mmCIF file of C-alpha atoms in Angstrom:
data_model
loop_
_atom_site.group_PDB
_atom_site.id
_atom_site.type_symbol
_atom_site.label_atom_id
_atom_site.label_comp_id
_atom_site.label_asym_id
_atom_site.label_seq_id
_atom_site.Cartn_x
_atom_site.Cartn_y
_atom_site.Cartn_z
ATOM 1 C CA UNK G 17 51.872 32.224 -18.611
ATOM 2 C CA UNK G 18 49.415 29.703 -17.695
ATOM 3 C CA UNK G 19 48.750 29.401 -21.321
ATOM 4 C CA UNK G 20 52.303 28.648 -22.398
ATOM 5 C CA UNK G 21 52.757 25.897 -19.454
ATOM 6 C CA UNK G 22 49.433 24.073 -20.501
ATOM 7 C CA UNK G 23 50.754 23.998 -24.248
ATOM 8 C CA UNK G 24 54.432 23.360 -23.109
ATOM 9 C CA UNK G 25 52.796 20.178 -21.021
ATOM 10 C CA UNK G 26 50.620 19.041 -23.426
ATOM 11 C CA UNK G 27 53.128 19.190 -26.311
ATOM 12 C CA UNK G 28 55.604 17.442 -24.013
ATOM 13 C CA UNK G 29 52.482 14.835 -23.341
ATOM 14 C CA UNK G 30 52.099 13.956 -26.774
ATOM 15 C CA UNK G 31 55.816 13.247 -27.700
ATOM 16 C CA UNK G 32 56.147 11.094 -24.916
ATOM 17 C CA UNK G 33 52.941 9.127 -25.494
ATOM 18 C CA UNK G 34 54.319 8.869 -29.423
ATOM 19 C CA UNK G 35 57.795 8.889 -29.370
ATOM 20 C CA UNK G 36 58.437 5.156 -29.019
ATOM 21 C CA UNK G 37 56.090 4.208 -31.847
ATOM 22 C CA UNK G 38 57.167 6.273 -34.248
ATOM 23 C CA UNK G 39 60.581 5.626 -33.854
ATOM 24 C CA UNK G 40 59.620 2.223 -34.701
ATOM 25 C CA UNK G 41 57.952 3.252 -37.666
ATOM 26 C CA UNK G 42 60.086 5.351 -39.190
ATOM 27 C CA UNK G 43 63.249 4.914 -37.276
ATOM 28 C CA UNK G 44 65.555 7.331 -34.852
ATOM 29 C CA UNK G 45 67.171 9.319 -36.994
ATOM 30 C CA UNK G 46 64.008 10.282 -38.871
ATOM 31 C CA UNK G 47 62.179 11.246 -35.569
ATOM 32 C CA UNK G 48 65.287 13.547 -34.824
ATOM 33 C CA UNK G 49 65.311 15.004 -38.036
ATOM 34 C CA UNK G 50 61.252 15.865 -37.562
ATOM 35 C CA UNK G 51 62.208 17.150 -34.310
ATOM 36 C CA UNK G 52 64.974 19.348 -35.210
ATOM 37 C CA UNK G 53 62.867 20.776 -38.082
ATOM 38 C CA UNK G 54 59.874 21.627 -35.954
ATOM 39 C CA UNK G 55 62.594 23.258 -33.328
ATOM 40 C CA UNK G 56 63.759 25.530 -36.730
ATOM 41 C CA UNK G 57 60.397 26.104 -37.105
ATOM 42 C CA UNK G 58 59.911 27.351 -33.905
ATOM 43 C CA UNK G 59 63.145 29.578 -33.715
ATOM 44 C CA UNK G 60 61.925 31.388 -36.715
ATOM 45 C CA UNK G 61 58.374 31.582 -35.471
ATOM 46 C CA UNK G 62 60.517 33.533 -32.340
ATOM 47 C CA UNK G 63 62.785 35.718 -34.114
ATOM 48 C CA UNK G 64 60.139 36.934 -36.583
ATOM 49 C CA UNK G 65 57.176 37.665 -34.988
ATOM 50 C CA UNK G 66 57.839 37.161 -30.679
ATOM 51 C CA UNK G 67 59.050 41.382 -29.728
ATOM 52 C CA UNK G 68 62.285 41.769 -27.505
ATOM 53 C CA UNK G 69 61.150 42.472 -24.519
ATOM 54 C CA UNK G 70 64.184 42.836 -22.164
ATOM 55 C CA UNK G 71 64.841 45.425 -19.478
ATOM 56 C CA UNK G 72 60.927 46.833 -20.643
ATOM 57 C CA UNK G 73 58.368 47.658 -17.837
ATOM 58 C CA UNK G 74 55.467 45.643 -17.932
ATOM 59 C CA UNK G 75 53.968 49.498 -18.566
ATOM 60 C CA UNK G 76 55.609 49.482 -22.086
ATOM 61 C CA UNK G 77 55.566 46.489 -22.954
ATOM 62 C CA UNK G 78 51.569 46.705 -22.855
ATOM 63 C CA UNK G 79 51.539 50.047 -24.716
ATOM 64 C CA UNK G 80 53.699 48.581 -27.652
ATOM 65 C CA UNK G 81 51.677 45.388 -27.591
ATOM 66 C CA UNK G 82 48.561 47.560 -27.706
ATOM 67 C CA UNK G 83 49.886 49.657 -31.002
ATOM 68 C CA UNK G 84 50.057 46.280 -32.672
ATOM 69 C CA UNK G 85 52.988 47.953 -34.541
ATOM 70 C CA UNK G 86 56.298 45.895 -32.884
ATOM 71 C CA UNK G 87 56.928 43.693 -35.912
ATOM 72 C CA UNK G 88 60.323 43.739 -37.458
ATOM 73 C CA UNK G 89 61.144 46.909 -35.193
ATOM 74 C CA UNK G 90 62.316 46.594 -31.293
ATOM 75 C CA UNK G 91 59.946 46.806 -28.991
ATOM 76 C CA UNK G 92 61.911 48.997 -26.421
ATOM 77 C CA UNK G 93 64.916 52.092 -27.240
ATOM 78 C CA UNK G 94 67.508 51.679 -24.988
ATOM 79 C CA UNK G 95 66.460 55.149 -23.677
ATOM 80 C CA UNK G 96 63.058 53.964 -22.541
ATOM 81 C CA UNK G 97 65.333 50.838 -20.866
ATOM 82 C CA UNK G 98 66.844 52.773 -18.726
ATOM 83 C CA UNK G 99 63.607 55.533 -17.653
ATOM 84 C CA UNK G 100 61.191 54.434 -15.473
ATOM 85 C CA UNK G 101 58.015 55.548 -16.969
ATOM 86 C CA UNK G 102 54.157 55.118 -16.501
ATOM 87 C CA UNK G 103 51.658 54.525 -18.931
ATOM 88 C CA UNK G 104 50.509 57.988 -19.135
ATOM 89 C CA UNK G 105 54.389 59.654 -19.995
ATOM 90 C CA UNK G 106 54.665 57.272 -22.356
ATOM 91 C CA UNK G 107 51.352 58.070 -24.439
ATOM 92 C CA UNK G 108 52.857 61.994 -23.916
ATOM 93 C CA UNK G 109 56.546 60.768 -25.481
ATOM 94 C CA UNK G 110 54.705 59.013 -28.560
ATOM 95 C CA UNK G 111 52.857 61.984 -28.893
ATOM 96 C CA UNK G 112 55.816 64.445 -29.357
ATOM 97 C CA UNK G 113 57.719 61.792 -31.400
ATOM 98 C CA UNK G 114 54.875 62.147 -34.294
ATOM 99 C CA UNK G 115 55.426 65.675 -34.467
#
């Protein structure tokens, strides 16, 4: 988290320091274009590669992370949703899934 705030300030730092000039430059409608294509960028960047991670314990969520196998599949079933595991019942339930 206190990753995400530092870049979400700093990234708001630097448009406000250069918004004004390069508007100048370039003009409004230009800067609004660039911004709405680095916002497209950025919604892709989400839906491709950022998991779902909602109604997941922070248990699960860590376990799928750690498998470093959540892309392009869903990072929770909506029967682990609604279960309130731990770590350890989890690793059990991935075990009797393989066989």
């Amino acid at each position: 988290m206190a990753l995400t705030s530092s870049m979400n300030w700093g990234i708001n730092l630097l448009i406000s320091l250069t918004f004004l000039t390069v508007t100048e430059l370039i003009g409004l409608s230009w800067v609004c274009f660039i911004y709405t294509i680095m916002s497209l960028a950025s919604l892709a960047f989400v839906i491709v590669f950022i998991p779902e991670t909602k109604g997941c314990s922070l248990e699960q969520i860590s376990m799928e992370l750690a498998k470093q196998t959540y892309m392009g599949t869903p990072l929770c079933r909506v029967s682990q949703r609604r279960e309130k595991l731990v770590p350890v019942e989890l690793a059990k339930r991935e075990k009797e899934q393989l066989y």
